[in-house]
PDB file of C-alpha atoms in Angstrom:
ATOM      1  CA  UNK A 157      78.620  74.184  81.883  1.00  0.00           C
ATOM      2  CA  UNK A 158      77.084  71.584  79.706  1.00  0.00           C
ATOM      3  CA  UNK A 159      74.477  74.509  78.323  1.00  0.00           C
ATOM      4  CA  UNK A 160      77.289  76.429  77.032  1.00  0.00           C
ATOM      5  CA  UNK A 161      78.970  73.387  75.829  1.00  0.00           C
ATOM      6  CA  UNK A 162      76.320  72.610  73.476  1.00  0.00           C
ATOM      7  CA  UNK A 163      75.621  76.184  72.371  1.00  0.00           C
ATOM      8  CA  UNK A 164      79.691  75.893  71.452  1.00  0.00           C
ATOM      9  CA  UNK A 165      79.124  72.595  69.888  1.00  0.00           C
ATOM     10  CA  UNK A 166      75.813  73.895  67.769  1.00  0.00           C
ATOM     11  CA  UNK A 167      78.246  76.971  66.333  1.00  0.00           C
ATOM     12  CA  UNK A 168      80.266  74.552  65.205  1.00  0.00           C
ATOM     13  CA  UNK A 169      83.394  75.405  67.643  1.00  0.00           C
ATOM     14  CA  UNK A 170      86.420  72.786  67.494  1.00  0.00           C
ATOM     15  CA  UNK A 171      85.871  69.947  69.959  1.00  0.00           C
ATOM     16  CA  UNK A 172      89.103  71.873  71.965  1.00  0.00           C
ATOM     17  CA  UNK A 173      87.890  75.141  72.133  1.00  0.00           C
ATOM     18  CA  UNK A 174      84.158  73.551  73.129  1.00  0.00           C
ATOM     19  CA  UNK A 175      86.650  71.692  76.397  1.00  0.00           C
ATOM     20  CA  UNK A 176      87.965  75.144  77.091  1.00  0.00           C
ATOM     21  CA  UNK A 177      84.737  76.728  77.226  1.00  0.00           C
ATOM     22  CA  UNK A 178      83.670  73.781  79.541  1.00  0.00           C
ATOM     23  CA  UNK A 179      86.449  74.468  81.994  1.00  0.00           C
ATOM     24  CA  UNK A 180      86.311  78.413  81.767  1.00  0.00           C
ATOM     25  CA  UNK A 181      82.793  78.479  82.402  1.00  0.00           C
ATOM     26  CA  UNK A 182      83.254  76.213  85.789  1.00  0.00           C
ATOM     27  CA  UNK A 183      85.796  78.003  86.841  1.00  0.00           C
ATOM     28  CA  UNK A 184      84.297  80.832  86.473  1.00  0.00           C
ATOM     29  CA  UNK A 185      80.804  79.932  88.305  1.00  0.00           C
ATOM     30  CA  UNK A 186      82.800  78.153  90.916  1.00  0.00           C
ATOM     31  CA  UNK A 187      84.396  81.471  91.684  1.00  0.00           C
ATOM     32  CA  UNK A 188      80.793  83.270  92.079  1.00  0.00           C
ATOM     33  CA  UNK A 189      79.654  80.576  94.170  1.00  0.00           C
ATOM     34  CA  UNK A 190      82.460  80.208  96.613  1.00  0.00           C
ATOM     35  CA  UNK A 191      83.856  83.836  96.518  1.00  0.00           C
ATOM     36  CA  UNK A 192      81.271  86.162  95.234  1.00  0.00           C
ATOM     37  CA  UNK A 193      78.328  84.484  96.707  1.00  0.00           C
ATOM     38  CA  UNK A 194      80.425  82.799  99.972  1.00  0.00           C
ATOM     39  CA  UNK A 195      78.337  79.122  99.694  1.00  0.00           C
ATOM     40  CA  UNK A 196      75.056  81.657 100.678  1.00  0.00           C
ATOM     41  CA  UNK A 197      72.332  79.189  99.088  1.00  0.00           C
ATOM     42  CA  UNK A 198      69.768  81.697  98.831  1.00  0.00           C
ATOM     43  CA  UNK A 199      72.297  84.007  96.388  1.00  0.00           C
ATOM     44  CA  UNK A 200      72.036  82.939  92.457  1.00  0.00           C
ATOM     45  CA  UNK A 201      74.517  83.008  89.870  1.00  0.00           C
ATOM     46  CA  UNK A 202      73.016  84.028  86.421  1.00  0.00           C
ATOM     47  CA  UNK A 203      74.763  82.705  83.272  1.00  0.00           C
ATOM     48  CA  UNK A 204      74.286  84.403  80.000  1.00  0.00           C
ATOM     49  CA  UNK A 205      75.166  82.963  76.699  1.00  0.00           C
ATOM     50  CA  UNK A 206      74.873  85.113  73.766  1.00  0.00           C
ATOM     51  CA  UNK A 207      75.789  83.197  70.100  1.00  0.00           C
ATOM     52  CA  UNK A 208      77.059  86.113  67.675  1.00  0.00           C
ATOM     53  CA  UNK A 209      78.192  84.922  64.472  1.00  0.00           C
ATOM     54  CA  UNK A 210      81.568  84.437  65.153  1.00  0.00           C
ATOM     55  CA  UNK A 211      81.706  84.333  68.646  1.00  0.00           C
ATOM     56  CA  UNK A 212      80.395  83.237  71.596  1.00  0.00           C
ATOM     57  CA  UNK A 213      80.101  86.079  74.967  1.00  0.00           C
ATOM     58  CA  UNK A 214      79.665  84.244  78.265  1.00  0.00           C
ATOM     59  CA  UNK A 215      78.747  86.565  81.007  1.00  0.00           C
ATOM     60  CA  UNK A 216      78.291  84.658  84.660  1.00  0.00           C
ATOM     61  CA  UNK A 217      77.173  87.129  87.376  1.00  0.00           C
ATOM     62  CA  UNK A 218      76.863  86.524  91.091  1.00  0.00           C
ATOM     63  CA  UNK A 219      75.369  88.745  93.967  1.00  0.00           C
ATOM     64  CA  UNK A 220      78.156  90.051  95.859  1.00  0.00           C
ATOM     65  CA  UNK A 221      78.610  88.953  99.194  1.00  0.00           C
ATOM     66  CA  UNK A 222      82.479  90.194  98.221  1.00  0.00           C
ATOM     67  CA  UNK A 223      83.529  92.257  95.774  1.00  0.00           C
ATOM     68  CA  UNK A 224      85.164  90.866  92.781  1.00  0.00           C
ATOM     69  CA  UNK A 225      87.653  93.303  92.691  1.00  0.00           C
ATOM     70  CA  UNK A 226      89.746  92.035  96.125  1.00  0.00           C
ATOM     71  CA  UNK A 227      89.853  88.795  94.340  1.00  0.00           C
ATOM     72  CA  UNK A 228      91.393  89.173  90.911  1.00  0.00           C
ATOM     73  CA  UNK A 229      95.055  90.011  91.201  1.00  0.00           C
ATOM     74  CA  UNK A 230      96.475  93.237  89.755  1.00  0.00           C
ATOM     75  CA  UNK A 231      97.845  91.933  86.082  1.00  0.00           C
ATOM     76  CA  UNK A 232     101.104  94.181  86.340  1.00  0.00           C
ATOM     77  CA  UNK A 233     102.140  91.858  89.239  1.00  0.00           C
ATOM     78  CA  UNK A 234     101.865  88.790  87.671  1.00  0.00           C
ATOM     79  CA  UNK A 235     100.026  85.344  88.099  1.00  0.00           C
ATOM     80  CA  UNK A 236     101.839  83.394  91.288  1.00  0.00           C
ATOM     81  CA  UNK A 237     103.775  80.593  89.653  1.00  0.00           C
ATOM     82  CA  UNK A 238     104.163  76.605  90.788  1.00  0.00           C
ATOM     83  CA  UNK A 239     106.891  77.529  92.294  1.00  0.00           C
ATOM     84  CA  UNK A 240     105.524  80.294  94.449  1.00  0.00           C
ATOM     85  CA  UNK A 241     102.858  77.745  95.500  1.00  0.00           C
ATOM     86  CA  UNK A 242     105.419  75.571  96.140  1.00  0.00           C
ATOM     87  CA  UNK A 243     107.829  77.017  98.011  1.00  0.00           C
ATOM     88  CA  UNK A 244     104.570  78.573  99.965  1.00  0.00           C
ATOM     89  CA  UNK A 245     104.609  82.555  98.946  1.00  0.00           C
ATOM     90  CA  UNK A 246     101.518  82.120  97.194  1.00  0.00           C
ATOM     91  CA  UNK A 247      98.225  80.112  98.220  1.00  0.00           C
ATOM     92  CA  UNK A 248      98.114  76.956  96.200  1.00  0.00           C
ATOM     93  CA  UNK A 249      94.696  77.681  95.244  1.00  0.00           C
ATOM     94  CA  UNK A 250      93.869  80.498  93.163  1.00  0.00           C
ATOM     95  CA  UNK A 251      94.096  79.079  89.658  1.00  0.00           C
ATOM     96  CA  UNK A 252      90.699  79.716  88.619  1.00  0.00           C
ATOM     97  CA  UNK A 253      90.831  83.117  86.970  1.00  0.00           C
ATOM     98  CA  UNK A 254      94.256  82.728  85.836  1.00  0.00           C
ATOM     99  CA  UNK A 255      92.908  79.539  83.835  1.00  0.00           C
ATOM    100  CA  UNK A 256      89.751  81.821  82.043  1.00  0.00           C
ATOM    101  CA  UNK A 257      92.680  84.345  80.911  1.00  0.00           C
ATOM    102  CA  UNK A 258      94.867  81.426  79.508  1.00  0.00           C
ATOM    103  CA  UNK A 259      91.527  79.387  77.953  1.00  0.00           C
ATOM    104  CA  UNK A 260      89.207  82.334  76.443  1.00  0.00           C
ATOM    105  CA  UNK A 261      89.645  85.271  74.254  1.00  0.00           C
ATOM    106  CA  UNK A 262      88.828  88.165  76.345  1.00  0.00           C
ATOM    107  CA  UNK A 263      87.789  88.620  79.979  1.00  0.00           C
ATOM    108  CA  UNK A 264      86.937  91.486  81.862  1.00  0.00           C
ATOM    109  CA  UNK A 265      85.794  91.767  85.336  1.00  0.00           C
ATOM    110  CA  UNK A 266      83.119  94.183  86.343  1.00  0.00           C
ATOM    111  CA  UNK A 267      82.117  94.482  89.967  1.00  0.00           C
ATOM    112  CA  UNK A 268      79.342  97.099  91.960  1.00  0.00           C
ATOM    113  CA  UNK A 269      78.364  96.935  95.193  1.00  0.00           C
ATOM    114  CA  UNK A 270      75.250  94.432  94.144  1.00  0.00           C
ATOM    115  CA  UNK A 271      77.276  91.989  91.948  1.00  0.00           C
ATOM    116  CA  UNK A 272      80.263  90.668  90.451  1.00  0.00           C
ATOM    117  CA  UNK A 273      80.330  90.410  86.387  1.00  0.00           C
ATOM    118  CA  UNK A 274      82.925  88.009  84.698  1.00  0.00           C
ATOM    119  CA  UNK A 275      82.320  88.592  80.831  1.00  0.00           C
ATOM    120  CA  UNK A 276      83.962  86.003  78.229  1.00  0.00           C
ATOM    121  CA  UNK A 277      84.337  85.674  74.587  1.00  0.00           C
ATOM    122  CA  UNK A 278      85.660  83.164  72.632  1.00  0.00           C
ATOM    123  CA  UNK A 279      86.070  83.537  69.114  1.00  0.00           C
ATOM    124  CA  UNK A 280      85.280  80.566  66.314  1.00  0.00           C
ATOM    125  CA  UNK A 281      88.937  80.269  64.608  1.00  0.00           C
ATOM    126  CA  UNK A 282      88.892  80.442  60.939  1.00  0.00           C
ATOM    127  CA  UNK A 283      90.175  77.922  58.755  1.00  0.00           C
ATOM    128  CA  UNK A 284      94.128  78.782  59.519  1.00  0.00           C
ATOM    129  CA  UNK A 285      93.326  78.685  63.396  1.00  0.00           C
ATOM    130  CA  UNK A 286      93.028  82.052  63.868  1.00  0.00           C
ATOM    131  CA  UNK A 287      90.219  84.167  65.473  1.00  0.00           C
ATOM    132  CA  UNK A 288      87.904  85.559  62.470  1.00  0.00           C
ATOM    133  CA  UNK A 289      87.418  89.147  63.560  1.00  0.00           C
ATOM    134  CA  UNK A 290      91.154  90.102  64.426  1.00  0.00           C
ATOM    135  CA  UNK A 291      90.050  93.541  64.646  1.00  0.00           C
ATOM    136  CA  UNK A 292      88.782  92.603  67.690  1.00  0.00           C
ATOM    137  CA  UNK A 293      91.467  91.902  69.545  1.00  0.00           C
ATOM    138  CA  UNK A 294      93.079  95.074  69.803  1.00  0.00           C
ATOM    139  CA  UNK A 295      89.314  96.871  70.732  1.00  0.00           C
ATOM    140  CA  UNK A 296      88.550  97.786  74.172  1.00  0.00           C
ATOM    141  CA  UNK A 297      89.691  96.756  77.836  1.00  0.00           C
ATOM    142  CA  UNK A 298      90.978  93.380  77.643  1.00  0.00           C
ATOM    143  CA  UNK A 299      92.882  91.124  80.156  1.00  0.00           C
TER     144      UNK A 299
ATOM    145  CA  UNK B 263      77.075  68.507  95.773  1.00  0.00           C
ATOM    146  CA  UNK B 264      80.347  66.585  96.746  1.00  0.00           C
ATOM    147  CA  UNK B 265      82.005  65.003  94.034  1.00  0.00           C
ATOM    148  CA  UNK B 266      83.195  61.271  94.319  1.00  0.00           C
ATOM    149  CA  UNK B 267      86.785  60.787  93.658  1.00  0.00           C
ATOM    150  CA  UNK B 268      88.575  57.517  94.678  1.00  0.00           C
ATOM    151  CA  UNK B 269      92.187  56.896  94.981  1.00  0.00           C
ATOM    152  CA  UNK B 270      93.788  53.167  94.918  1.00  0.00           C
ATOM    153  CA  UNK B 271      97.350  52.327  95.577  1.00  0.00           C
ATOM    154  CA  UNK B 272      98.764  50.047  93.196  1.00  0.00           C
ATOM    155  CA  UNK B 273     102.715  48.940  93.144  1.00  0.00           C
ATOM    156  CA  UNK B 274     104.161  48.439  89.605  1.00  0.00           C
ATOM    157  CA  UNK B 275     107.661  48.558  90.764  1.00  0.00           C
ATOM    158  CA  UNK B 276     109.944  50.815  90.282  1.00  0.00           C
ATOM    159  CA  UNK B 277     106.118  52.824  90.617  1.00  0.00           C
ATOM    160  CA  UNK B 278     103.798  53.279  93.077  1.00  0.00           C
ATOM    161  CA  UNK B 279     100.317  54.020  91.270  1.00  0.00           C
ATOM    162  CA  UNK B 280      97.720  56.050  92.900  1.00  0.00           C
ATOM    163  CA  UNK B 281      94.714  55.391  90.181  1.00  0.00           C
ATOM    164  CA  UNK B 282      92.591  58.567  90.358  1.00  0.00           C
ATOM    165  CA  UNK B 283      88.985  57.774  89.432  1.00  0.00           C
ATOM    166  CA  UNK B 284      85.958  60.219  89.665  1.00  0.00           C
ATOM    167  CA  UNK B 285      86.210  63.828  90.082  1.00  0.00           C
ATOM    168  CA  UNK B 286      89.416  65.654  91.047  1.00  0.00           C
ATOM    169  CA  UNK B 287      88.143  68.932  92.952  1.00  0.00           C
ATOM    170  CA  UNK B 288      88.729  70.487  96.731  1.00  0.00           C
ATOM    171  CA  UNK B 289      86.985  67.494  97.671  1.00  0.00           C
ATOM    172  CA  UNK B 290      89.416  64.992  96.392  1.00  0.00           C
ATOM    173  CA  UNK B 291      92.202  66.246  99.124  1.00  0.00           C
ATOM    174  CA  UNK B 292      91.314  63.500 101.449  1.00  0.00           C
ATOM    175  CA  UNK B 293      91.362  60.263  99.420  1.00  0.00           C
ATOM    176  CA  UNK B 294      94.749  61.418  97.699  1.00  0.00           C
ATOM    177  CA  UNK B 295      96.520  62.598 100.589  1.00  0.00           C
ATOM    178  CA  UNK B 296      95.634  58.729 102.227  1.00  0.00           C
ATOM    179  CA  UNK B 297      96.637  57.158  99.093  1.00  0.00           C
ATOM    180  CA  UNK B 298      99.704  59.307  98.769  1.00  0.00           C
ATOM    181  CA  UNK B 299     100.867  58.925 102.581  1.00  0.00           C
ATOM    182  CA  UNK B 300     100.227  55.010 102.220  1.00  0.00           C
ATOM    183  CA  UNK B 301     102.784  55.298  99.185  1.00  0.00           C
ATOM    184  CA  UNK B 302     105.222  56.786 101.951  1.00  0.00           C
ATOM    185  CA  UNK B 303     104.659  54.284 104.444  1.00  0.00           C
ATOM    186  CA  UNK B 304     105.496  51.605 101.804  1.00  0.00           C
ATOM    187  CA  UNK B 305     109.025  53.682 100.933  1.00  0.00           C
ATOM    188  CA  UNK B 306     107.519  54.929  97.458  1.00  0.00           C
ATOM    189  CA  UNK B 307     109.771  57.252  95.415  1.00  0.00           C
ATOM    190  CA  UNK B 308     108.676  56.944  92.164  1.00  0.00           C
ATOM    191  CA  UNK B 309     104.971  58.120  92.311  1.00  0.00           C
ATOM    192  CA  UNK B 310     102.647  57.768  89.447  1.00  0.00           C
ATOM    193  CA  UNK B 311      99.306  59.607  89.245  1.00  0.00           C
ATOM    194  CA  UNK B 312      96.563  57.867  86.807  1.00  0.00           C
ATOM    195  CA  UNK B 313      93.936  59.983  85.564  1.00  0.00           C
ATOM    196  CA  UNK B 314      92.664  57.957  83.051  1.00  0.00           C
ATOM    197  CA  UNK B 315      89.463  57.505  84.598  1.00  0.00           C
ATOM    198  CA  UNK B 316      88.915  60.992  85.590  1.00  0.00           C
ATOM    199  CA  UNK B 317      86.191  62.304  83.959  1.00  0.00           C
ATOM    200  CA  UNK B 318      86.839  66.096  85.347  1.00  0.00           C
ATOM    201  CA  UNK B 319      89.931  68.081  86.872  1.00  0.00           C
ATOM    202  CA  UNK B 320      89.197  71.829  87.803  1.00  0.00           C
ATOM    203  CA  UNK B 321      91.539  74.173  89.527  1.00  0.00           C
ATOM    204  CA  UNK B 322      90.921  72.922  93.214  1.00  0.00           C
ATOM    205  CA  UNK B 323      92.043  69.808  91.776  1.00  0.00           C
ATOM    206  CA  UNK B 324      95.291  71.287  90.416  1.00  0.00           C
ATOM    207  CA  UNK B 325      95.854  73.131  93.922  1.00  0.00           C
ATOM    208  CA  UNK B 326      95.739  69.148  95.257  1.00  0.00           C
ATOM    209  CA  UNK B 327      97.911  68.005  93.147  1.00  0.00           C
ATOM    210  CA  UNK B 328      99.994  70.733  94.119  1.00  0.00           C
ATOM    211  CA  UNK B 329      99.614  70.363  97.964  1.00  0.00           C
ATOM    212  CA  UNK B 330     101.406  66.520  97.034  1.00  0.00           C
ATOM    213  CA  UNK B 331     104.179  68.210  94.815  1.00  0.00           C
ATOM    214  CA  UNK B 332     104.815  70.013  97.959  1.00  0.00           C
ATOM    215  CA  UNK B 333     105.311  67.090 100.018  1.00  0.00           C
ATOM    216  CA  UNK B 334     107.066  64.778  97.454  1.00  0.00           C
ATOM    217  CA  UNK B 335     109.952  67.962  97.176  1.00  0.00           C
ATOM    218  CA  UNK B 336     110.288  67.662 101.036  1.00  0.00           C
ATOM    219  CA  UNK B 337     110.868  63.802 100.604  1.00  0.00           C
ATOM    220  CA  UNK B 338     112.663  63.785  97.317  1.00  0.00           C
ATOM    221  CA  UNK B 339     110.191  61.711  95.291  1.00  0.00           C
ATOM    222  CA  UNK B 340     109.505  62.117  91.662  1.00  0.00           C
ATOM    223  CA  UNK B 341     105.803  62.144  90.594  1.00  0.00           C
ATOM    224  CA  UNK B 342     104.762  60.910  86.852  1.00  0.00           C
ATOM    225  CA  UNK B 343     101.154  61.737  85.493  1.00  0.00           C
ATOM    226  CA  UNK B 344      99.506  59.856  83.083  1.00  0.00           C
ATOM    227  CA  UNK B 345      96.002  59.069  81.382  1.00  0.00           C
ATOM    228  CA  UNK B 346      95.468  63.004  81.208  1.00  0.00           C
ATOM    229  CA  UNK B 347      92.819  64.154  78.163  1.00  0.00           C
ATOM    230  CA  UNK B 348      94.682  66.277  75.629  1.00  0.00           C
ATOM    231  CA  UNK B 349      92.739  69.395  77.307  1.00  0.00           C
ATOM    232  CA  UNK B 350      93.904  68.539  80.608  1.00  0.00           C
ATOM    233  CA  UNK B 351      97.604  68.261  79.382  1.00  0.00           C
ATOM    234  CA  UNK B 352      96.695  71.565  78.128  1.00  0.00           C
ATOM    235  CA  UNK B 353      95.706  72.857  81.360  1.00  0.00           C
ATOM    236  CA  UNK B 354      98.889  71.533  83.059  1.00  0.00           C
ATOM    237  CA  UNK B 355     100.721  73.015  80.418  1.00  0.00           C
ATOM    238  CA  UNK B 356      99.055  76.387  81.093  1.00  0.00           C
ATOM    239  CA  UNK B 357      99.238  76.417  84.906  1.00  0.00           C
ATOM    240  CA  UNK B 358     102.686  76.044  84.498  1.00  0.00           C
ATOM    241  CA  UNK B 359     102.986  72.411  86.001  1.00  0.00           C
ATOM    242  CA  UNK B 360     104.550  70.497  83.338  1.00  0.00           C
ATOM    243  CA  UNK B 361     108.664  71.119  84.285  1.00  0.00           C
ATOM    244  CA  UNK B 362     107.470  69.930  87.844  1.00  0.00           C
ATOM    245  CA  UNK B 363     105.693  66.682  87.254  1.00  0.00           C
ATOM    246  CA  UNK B 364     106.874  63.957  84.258  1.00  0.00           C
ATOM    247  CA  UNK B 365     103.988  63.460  81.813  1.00  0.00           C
ATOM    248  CA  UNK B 366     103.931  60.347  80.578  1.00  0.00           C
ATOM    249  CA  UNK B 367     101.516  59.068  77.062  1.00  0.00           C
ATOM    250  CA  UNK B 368     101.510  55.151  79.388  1.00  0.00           C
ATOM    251  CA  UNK B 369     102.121  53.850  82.267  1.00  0.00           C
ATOM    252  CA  UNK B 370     104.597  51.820  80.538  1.00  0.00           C
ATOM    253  CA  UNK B 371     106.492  55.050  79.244  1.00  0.00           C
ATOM    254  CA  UNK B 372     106.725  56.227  83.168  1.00  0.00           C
ATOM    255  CA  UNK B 373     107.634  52.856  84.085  1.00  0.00           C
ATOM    256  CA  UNK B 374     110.859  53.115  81.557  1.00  0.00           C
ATOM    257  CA  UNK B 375     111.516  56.658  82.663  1.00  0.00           C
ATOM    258  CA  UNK B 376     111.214  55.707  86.497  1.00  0.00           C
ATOM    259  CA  UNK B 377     113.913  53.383  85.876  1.00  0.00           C
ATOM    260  CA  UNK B 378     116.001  54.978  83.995  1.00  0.00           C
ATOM    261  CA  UNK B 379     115.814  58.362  86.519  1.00  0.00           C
ATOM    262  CA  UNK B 380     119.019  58.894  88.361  1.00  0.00           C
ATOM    263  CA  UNK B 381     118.369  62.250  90.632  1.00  0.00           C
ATOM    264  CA  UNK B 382     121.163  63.604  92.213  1.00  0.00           C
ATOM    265  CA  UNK B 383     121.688  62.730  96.139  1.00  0.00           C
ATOM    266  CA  UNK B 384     119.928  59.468  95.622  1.00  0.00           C
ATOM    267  CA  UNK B 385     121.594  56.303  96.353  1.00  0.00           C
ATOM    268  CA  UNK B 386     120.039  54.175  93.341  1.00  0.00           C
ATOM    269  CA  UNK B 387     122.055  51.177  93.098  1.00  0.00           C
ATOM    270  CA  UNK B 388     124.316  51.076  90.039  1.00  0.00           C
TER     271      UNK B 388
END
């Protein structure tokens, strides 16, 4: 968390972009410990940072004691709302992944039988704010 | 590792304060629920949550603060947040929490705001 804090800070990200990578990236790791991995000490979660010019791609991988892909909710349905967790229709846990969609660029989740795969990229805004590479945004799968 | 989170109860009437300090996470379900069910026992209605000296909130945290949004509905109390970083006003912006709890920049601003709330099927005094 604090590693790819500081590779945000050293590309220069904004100091509220370099927060949302903070909180993605727990989330995210939390997820492959508690789900993925199921609290099994002996399973690792690898975390790879890669710094491209104008963008940073987080990958954080864990080894598949359950499959990713039971986890993350279908996006046609829908994120469960506070009121759903409320009212008690939907767990009131559950935020994680819905909170790397809403703070990162792109996601995508990738799971095999050995491992789950939770790729992010977040893109250094230009100086109106705006991702540098729009191109990007409309290329391949994105959530 | 279990992260340390401590909840005190604090009357600044017409607010109860439950001053959050430490972590908020899965772990901090205990502490809060104490200092939140102490609130009840002392007839709290207006309930504020301080995070000003939380130094990190993550979703497990949000599902707690939740799980007492839950409970305050059943007993018709109104929870104010305050001390929250800009991120983490962010995040409750996000998640969709804001039209649910009343953010407040002080605990001064809730305290006007607490006394100024009239909610329907309350008896407030006139």
């Amino acid at each position: 968390m604090d590693l790819a804090a500081s590779v945000a800070q050293g590309m220069e990200f904004p100091s509220e972009r370099v927060d949302d990578i903070r909180t993605a990236v727990a989330e995210a790791t939390l997820n492959a410990i508690e789900h993925g991995n199921a609290l099994d000490p002996d399973k690792a979660v690898l975390i790879a940072l890669t710094s491209r010019q104008h963008e940073l791609e987080i990958c954080i991988q864990d080894q598949a004691h359950m499959p990713l892909r039971v986890q993350v909710e279908s996006p046609s349905a829908g994120p469960a709302t506070v009121e759903d967790r409320l009212t008690g229709r939907a767990h009131k846990r559950g935020w994680g992944i819905q909170l790397i969609r809403l703070l990162t660029d792109s996601v995508e989740f990738d799971s095999t039988d050995q491992s789950n795969t939770v790729r992010m990229v977040i893109r250094l805004p230009n100086r109106a704010g705006r991702p540098t590479d729009e191109r990007m945004l409309s290329s391949g799968h994105r959530e | 590792m279990r992260s340390q989170t401590r909840a005190t109860l604090r009357d600044d009437s017409p607010l109860t304060i439950i001053d959050l300090e430490g972590e908020v996470t899965t772990f901090s379900q205990q502490p809060i629920e104490v200092a939140y069910e102490q609130a009840c026992e002392n007839g709290a209605r207006d309930i504020l949550l301080n995070f000003r000296n939380v130094a990190y909130l993550n979703s497990a945290g949000i599902a707690v603060v939740i799980e007492l949004l839950t409970k305050a509905r059943q007993r018709d109390q109104s929870i104010f947040v305050t001390g929250l970083s800009d991120h983490y006003v962010k995040v409750f912006k996000y998640t969709g929490l804001e039209p649910y709890v009343r953010m407040c920049d002080t605990e001064e601003q809730a305290k006007s705001a607490a006394a100024r709330e009239v909610v329907p099927g309350r008896d407030h005094p006139s």
